[in-house]
Amino acid sequence: MLNNTFLFFLLYSLYIRGANKSVCKDNCQYFSMKETSLYIHIPYCRSKCIYCDFYSGGERIAQWPRLLDALCCEMQLRKNELSVLPSSIYIGGGTPSLMPVGILKSLVGKIKEIFGCEGMIEEFTIEVNPDDVTENSCEAWKDCGVTRVSMGVQSFQDNELSCIGRRHNSDCALKGVEILKNVFDNISIDLMFGLPNQSMESWKSTVETAVSLAPSHISAYSLMFEEGTALTVLKNERRLLLPSEEDCIEMWNYLSERLAKAGYRQYEISNYSLPGMESLHNSRYWDGSPYLGIGPSAHSYDGARTRRFNPPDINGYLNCYSPFTDDQVCTDEEAYGSKKFYNEEFLSDEELLEEMILTRMRTRNGIKLAEVEAKFGKDASERIMRNAAKHLLSGVLEEHKGSIVLTKKGVMICDDIILDLAL
């Protein structure tokens, strides 16, 4: 999931001191205002959807006690990378709802112990599959402190779900939402358009069903063909009946108009929420806030210029942080010394500016020119305005209260616009 994850050092930590002095270092006071978040990746799935390129292995290889031990060890070793206590937690995957309740409870307990964030978490999200949702599982998640549940529905049409390898059907998804609503006030569902065998009529039916369920949040994504997925192989072999590009645009237009009519606010290109129910955790990715990513394939960002990313290797991760069998788990930090299981990169000012344009322009608030100038200087903000001029004139961009934002027409060609702004 795009998934997809930023670290921040309030007092300009060890890793930033090693970077080159620059505009960003001179403006480290800006970063001290940022909140921090914790992401944990659960790398197991019961089955793999044919479109998915998120890292996961089969449930049959799951070593839950060892994974718990490894996650706790990594958190212990890297906790000082967050100089501000995390106020949002997101457990993604993979399929976190596969976790045995005892493992989840132990994990949450260790999070609170390691970070000392008891009572400070504003939002705690867990991703779930519809067929894992039961009254008992919901109560267990709530008892663990979960405040928000994100459920992968994708479609309410059984033939479409079957085509993309989802293991639930429409009835299962409907039942899952109803069970969740009895326990949680904050529920998000994922939808996808551009699916094999999907028509405008079937998409309208899916959207209408979603609206009737009234979740607090809806994420909607166009089907993507990622390299190496089974879906891409089928497409290349011309074995899929896919909607045209024009059909997909029509689907997106219908979705946006219907959700707006139902009271949802589009606060990011792919995300819609009822008032006040935006995803706090994901919003921080888009505004450049720091976060710590724990688990195989998880990414981290310090909010300044350092990115870290764990290799997508379950066995390597376990061998690094929990080199014992399930009967010999150990959580003693000294037993691991200074082991680490990540790579890192330091972003230049130009790369940071490009990322700011890419992430901010996806949001309803767009990119604030004053923020650009504060971080990168007046030349950078003036350059963006020069590059934006033709798009402002054509009506795909507009200037609003010192920010450059996409218009509805601009959203449909956002990739091209963002590339132009970054030149």
XYZ file of C-alpha atoms in Angstrom:
423
model
C 0.000 0.000 0.000
C 1.251 2.568 -1.726
C 2.006 1.961 0.051
C 3.024 2.689 0.907
C 6.057 5.492 4.811
C 8.614 9.462 7.306
C 11.114 10.050 10.139
C 11.823 13.362 11.777
C 14.434 14.616 14.124
C 13.284 17.612 16.254
C 16.801 18.504 17.369
C 18.469 17.744 14.047
C 19.608 14.217 14.719
C 22.715 12.209 13.925
C 21.675 11.327 10.373
C 20.883 14.870 9.333
C 24.100 16.215 10.859
C 25.875 13.935 8.411
C 24.136 15.496 5.426
C 25.369 18.506 3.495
C 24.548 21.930 4.886
C 21.769 23.420 2.844
C 18.606 25.475 2.732
C 16.765 22.586 4.421
C 19.170 22.463 7.350
C 18.982 26.217 7.779
C 15.207 25.871 7.994
C 15.135 22.964 10.470
C 12.711 24.992 12.634
C 10.094 24.279 9.966
C 10.502 20.540 10.514
C 10.095 20.845 14.301
C 6.426 21.621 13.770
C 5.776 18.252 12.175
C 3.896 15.399 13.823
C 5.346 11.886 13.557
C 3.793 8.536 12.646
C 4.555 4.843 12.968
C 3.922 2.336 10.174
C 4.207 -1.428 10.705
C 4.217 -3.845 7.773
C 2.733 -7.326 8.252
C 4.215 -9.393 5.399
C 1.743 -12.267 5.113
C -1.364 -12.870 2.976
C -3.687 -15.839 2.689
C -3.686 -15.386 -1.083
C -2.164 -12.892 -3.518
C -4.394 -10.614 -5.602
C -3.224 -10.653 -9.207
C -2.756 -6.850 -9.373
C -0.836 -6.470 -6.094
C 2.865 -5.604 -5.974
C 3.024 -4.901 -2.232
C 5.496 -7.195 -0.540
C 4.033 -10.263 1.173
C 4.465 -14.012 1.520
C 1.936 -16.783 2.000
C 0.243 -17.285 5.348
C 1.588 -20.844 5.457
C 5.132 -19.511 5.999
C 4.070 -17.156 8.797
C 6.202 -17.384 11.931
C 4.121 -15.118 14.144
C 6.182 -15.284 17.373
C 9.400 -14.629 15.450
C 7.828 -11.790 13.496
C 6.587 -10.207 16.723
C 10.048 -10.538 18.227
C 11.675 -9.028 15.135
C 9.253 -6.094 14.924
C 9.784 -5.315 18.610
C 13.547 -5.569 18.237
C 13.599 -3.206 15.251
C 11.392 -0.706 17.089
C 13.671 -0.855 20.127
C 16.807 -0.315 18.070
C 15.323 2.505 15.981
C 13.041 4.257 18.477
C 15.410 7.206 18.864
C 14.935 8.071 15.209
C 11.639 9.619 16.299
C 12.415 12.634 18.469
C 8.692 13.316 18.797
C 6.405 10.537 20.029
C 4.227 9.103 17.224
C 0.618 10.217 17.359
C -0.643 7.941 14.588
C -0.137 4.217 14.009
C -0.902 2.349 10.811
C -0.627 -1.437 10.555
C -0.630 -2.408 6.887
C 0.481 -5.242 4.685
C 0.069 -7.855 3.515
C -2.997 -8.699 5.543
C -2.759 -7.512 9.161
C -6.198 -8.969 9.946
C -4.566 -12.425 9.742
C -2.604 -11.712 12.912
C -3.570 -13.884 15.866
C -5.188 -11.715 18.539
C -2.497 -12.548 21.081
C 0.253 -11.413 18.675
C -1.542 -8.120 17.982
C -2.090 -7.431 21.691
C 1.571 -8.097 22.434
C 2.654 -5.892 19.524
C 0.491 -2.974 20.647
C 1.707 -3.359 24.210
C 5.328 -3.196 23.058
C 4.627 -0.140 20.903
C 3.300 1.723 23.926
C 6.170 0.521 26.088
C 8.942 1.314 23.604
C 7.680 4.717 22.479
C 5.937 5.753 25.686
C 2.933 6.912 23.671
C 0.141 5.579 25.903
C -2.827 7.949 25.598
C -1.160 10.010 22.848
C -2.347 8.149 19.748
C -4.823 10.254 17.780
C -5.460 7.636 15.091
C -4.733 3.894 15.018
C -5.550 2.187 11.697
C -5.472 -1.485 10.790
C -6.005 -2.863 7.275
C -8.391 -5.817 7.042
C -9.873 -8.186 4.496
C -13.678 -8.609 4.519
C -13.542 -12.344 5.267
C -11.494 -11.698 8.415
C -14.147 -9.399 9.888
C -16.205 -10.997 12.656
C -17.801 -9.626 15.795
C -15.036 -11.210 17.862
C -12.213 -9.879 15.684
C -13.670 -6.352 15.759
C -13.925 -6.386 19.537
C -10.355 -7.655 19.759
C -9.067 -4.895 17.460
C -10.930 -2.279 19.477
C -9.575 -3.667 22.748
C -6.087 -3.235 21.287
C -6.730 0.463 20.738
C -7.612 0.456 17.028
C -9.733 3.519 16.185
C -9.912 3.226 12.398
C -10.345 0.218 10.089
C -9.472 0.233 6.387
C -11.109 -2.613 4.481
C -10.184 -3.668 0.953
C -13.484 -4.090 -0.912
C -12.475 -3.051 -4.472
C -15.859 -3.947 -5.996
C -19.339 -5.117 -5.055
C -19.564 -7.228 -8.235
C -18.666 -10.886 -7.764
C -17.401 -11.421 -11.310
C -15.026 -8.473 -10.997
C -13.729 -9.651 -7.630
C -13.084 -13.096 -9.080
C -11.166 -11.640 -12.031
C -8.659 -9.852 -9.787
C -8.196 -12.737 -7.372
C -9.977 -11.345 -4.329
C -10.921 -14.080 -1.892
C -14.175 -12.459 -0.712
C -17.473 -11.878 -2.526
C -19.925 -8.992 -2.432
C -22.074 -10.446 0.348
C -18.980 -10.921 2.492
C -17.976 -7.284 1.977
C -21.474 -6.024 2.805
C -21.573 -8.093 5.961
C -18.085 -6.922 6.903
C -19.038 -3.259 6.709
C -22.150 -3.792 8.819
C -20.188 -5.652 11.513
C -17.511 -2.954 11.561
C -20.113 -0.197 11.922
C -21.380 -1.824 15.106
C -17.959 -1.384 16.699
C -16.078 1.451 14.966
C -17.025 5.020 14.099
C -14.229 5.447 11.569
C -14.344 2.993 8.649
C -12.635 3.321 5.267
C -13.264 1.129 2.231
C -11.124 0.804 -0.901
C -12.672 0.706 -4.378
C -11.061 0.188 -7.783
C -12.116 1.163 -11.289
C -10.791 0.040 -14.645
C -11.124 -3.626 -13.608
C -11.428 -6.525 -16.068
C -15.071 -7.033 -17.114
C -16.073 -3.775 -15.423
C -18.640 -1.608 -17.200
C -19.985 1.833 -16.463
C -23.180 0.226 -15.232
C -21.402 -2.156 -12.855
C -19.216 0.706 -11.559
C -22.270 2.839 -10.857
C -23.767 -0.066 -8.946
C -20.590 -0.434 -6.854
C -20.490 3.305 -6.094
C -24.185 3.380 -5.167
C -23.685 0.428 -2.827
C -20.722 2.162 -1.211
C -22.717 5.359 -0.711
C -25.618 3.427 0.823
C -23.228 1.941 3.405
C -22.063 5.443 4.397
C -18.477 4.672 5.474
C -16.615 7.661 6.851
C -13.904 7.375 4.192
C -13.597 5.980 0.657
C -10.368 5.484 -1.281
C -10.754 4.836 -5.001
C -7.923 3.846 -7.312
C -7.555 3.154 -11.000
C -6.262 -0.342 -11.698
C -2.509 -0.213 -12.271
C -0.424 -2.731 -14.171
C 2.703 -3.153 -12.079
C 5.693 -4.981 -13.531
C 5.918 -8.610 -12.474
C 2.303 -9.042 -11.382
C 0.054 -11.779 -12.741
C -2.340 -9.098 -13.965
C 0.324 -7.550 -16.181
C 1.173 -10.942 -17.643
C -2.495 -11.509 -18.533
C -2.740 -8.061 -20.089
C 0.376 -8.599 -22.182
C -1.089 -11.884 -23.369
C -4.312 -10.029 -24.302
C -6.376 -12.270 -22.050
C -8.263 -9.452 -20.310
C -11.339 -7.475 -21.308
C -10.571 -4.020 -19.967
C -12.472 -0.714 -19.989
C -11.079 1.926 -22.339
C -9.221 4.982 -21.067
C -12.295 7.058 -21.861
C -14.445 4.673 -19.808
C -12.075 5.020 -16.853
C -12.260 8.811 -17.029
C -16.043 8.582 -17.075
C -15.933 6.238 -14.066
C -13.767 8.665 -12.127
C -16.032 11.598 -13.011
C -19.099 9.688 -11.872
C -17.413 8.707 -8.623
C -16.343 12.268 -7.794
C -19.718 13.772 -8.593
C -21.707 11.093 -6.761
C -19.556 11.219 -3.633
C -19.674 15.023 -3.567
C -23.463 14.822 -3.756
C -23.410 12.365 -0.837
C -21.390 14.799 1.301
C -17.887 13.411 0.787
C -14.957 15.802 0.392
C -12.171 14.910 -2.013
C -9.109 15.928 -0.013
C -6.590 14.002 -2.146
C -6.810 12.700 -5.705
C -7.793 9.170 -4.642
C -9.334 9.861 -1.229
C -12.742 11.081 -0.113
C -14.080 11.545 3.392
C -17.051 12.835 5.292
C -16.277 16.149 7.040
C -13.547 15.752 9.642
C -12.857 12.098 8.792
C -9.769 12.485 6.611
C -7.002 9.936 7.201
C -4.625 11.647 9.590
C -1.846 9.135 8.995
C -1.928 9.234 5.192
C -2.298 13.014 5.136
C 1.055 13.240 6.860
C 2.719 11.411 3.989
C 1.444 14.066 1.620
C 2.499 17.040 3.752
C 6.043 15.776 4.232
C 5.795 14.778 7.876
C 8.272 12.245 9.300
C 7.420 8.621 9.910
C 9.145 5.400 10.965
C 8.449 2.252 8.954
C 8.940 -1.090 10.722
C 8.944 -4.522 9.061
C 10.223 -6.038 5.804
C 9.841 -3.610 2.847
C 8.726 -0.720 5.119
C 9.940 2.796 4.290
C 10.832 5.661 6.617
C 11.454 9.392 6.225
C 12.947 11.856 8.700
C 10.950 14.874 7.514
C 14.125 16.559 6.318
C 16.236 14.729 3.740
C 16.868 11.135 4.836
C 14.896 8.167 3.524
C 15.351 4.596 4.736
C 13.873 1.466 3.255
C 13.918 -2.105 4.503
C 14.621 -4.766 1.863
C 11.604 -6.869 0.804
C 12.971 -10.032 2.377
C 11.038 -11.796 5.146
C 13.737 -14.344 5.946
C 16.498 -11.755 5.918
C 14.467 -9.548 8.221
C 13.767 -12.360 10.685
C 17.369 -13.557 10.635
C 18.580 -10.043 11.411
C 16.213 -9.098 14.210
C 15.088 -12.500 15.516
C 17.779 -15.101 14.732
C 16.111 -17.787 16.834
C 13.406 -20.376 16.437
C 9.849 -19.721 17.630
C 10.728 -21.503 20.878
C 13.775 -19.312 21.516
C 12.539 -15.765 20.855
C 14.488 -13.020 22.545
C 13.676 -9.359 23.016
C 16.863 -8.299 24.804
C 18.204 -5.313 22.870
C 21.803 -6.085 23.796
C 21.522 -9.489 22.131
C 21.381 -7.759 18.779
C 24.023 -5.092 19.169
C 23.735 -2.453 16.455
C 22.265 -4.628 13.724
C 20.257 -2.897 11.069
C 18.223 -4.037 8.107
C 17.751 -0.995 5.921
C 19.284 1.037 3.142
C 19.224 4.807 3.092
C 19.498 7.753 0.778
C 19.973 11.467 1.310
C 17.851 13.709 -0.880
C 19.231 16.825 -2.530
C 17.324 20.107 -2.390
C 16.195 19.557 -5.959
C 14.870 16.086 -5.124
C 13.103 17.448 -2.047
C 11.456 20.168 -4.116
C 10.309 17.623 -6.696
C 8.821 15.449 -3.948
C 7.038 18.426 -2.429
C 5.466 19.242 -5.790
C 4.491 15.613 -6.366
C 2.876 15.076 -2.949
C 1.298 18.488 -2.338
C -0.238 18.722 -5.789
C -2.173 15.507 -5.134
C -4.054 17.220 -2.321
C -7.009 19.565 -2.245
C -4.809 22.294 -0.722
C -2.179 22.121 -3.448
C 1.301 23.577 -2.967
C 1.788 26.688 -0.838
C 4.207 29.099 -2.449
C 5.201 30.548 0.933
C 6.228 27.068 2.105
C 8.298 26.556 -1.044
C 10.025 29.894 -0.546
C 10.705 29.222 3.149
C 12.343 25.867 2.397
C 14.001 26.412 -0.965
C 14.192 30.137 -1.539
C 12.389 32.697 -3.688
C 13.858 31.414 -6.946
C 12.111 28.060 -6.432
C 8.674 29.578 -5.855
C 9.096 31.893 -8.830
C 10.127 28.955 -11.010
C 6.986 27.067 -10.060
C 4.870 30.085 -10.929
C 6.565 30.404 -14.322
C 5.962 26.739 -15.055
C 2.369 27.018 -13.856
C 1.525 30.014 -16.044
C 0.239 28.135 -19.088
C -1.772 25.742 -16.909
C -3.341 28.628 -14.991
C -4.281 30.149 -18.319
C -5.854 26.918 -19.621
C -7.866 26.379 -16.441
C -6.301 23.123 -15.236
C -4.644 24.982 -12.355
C -5.847 27.853 -10.224
C -4.264 30.091 -7.619
C -6.100 30.147 -4.305
C -4.960 31.956 -1.168
C -1.300 31.737 -2.059
C -1.442 28.126 -3.240
C -1.428 26.458 -6.655
C -4.147 23.801 -6.855
C -5.553 21.452 -9.480
C -8.982 22.135 -10.883
C -11.304 19.231 -11.631
C -10.156 19.329 -15.245
C -6.559 19.353 -14.070
C -6.909 16.223 -11.971
C -7.390 14.178 -15.130
C -3.944 15.209 -16.438
C -2.235 15.695 -13.071
C 0.859 13.643 -13.956
C 1.683 15.899 -16.900
C 1.059 19.043 -14.868
C 3.231 17.882 -11.977
C 6.072 17.059 -14.361
C 5.829 20.534 -15.871
C 5.885 22.223 -12.457
C 8.981 20.281 -11.460
C 11.017 21.255 -14.529
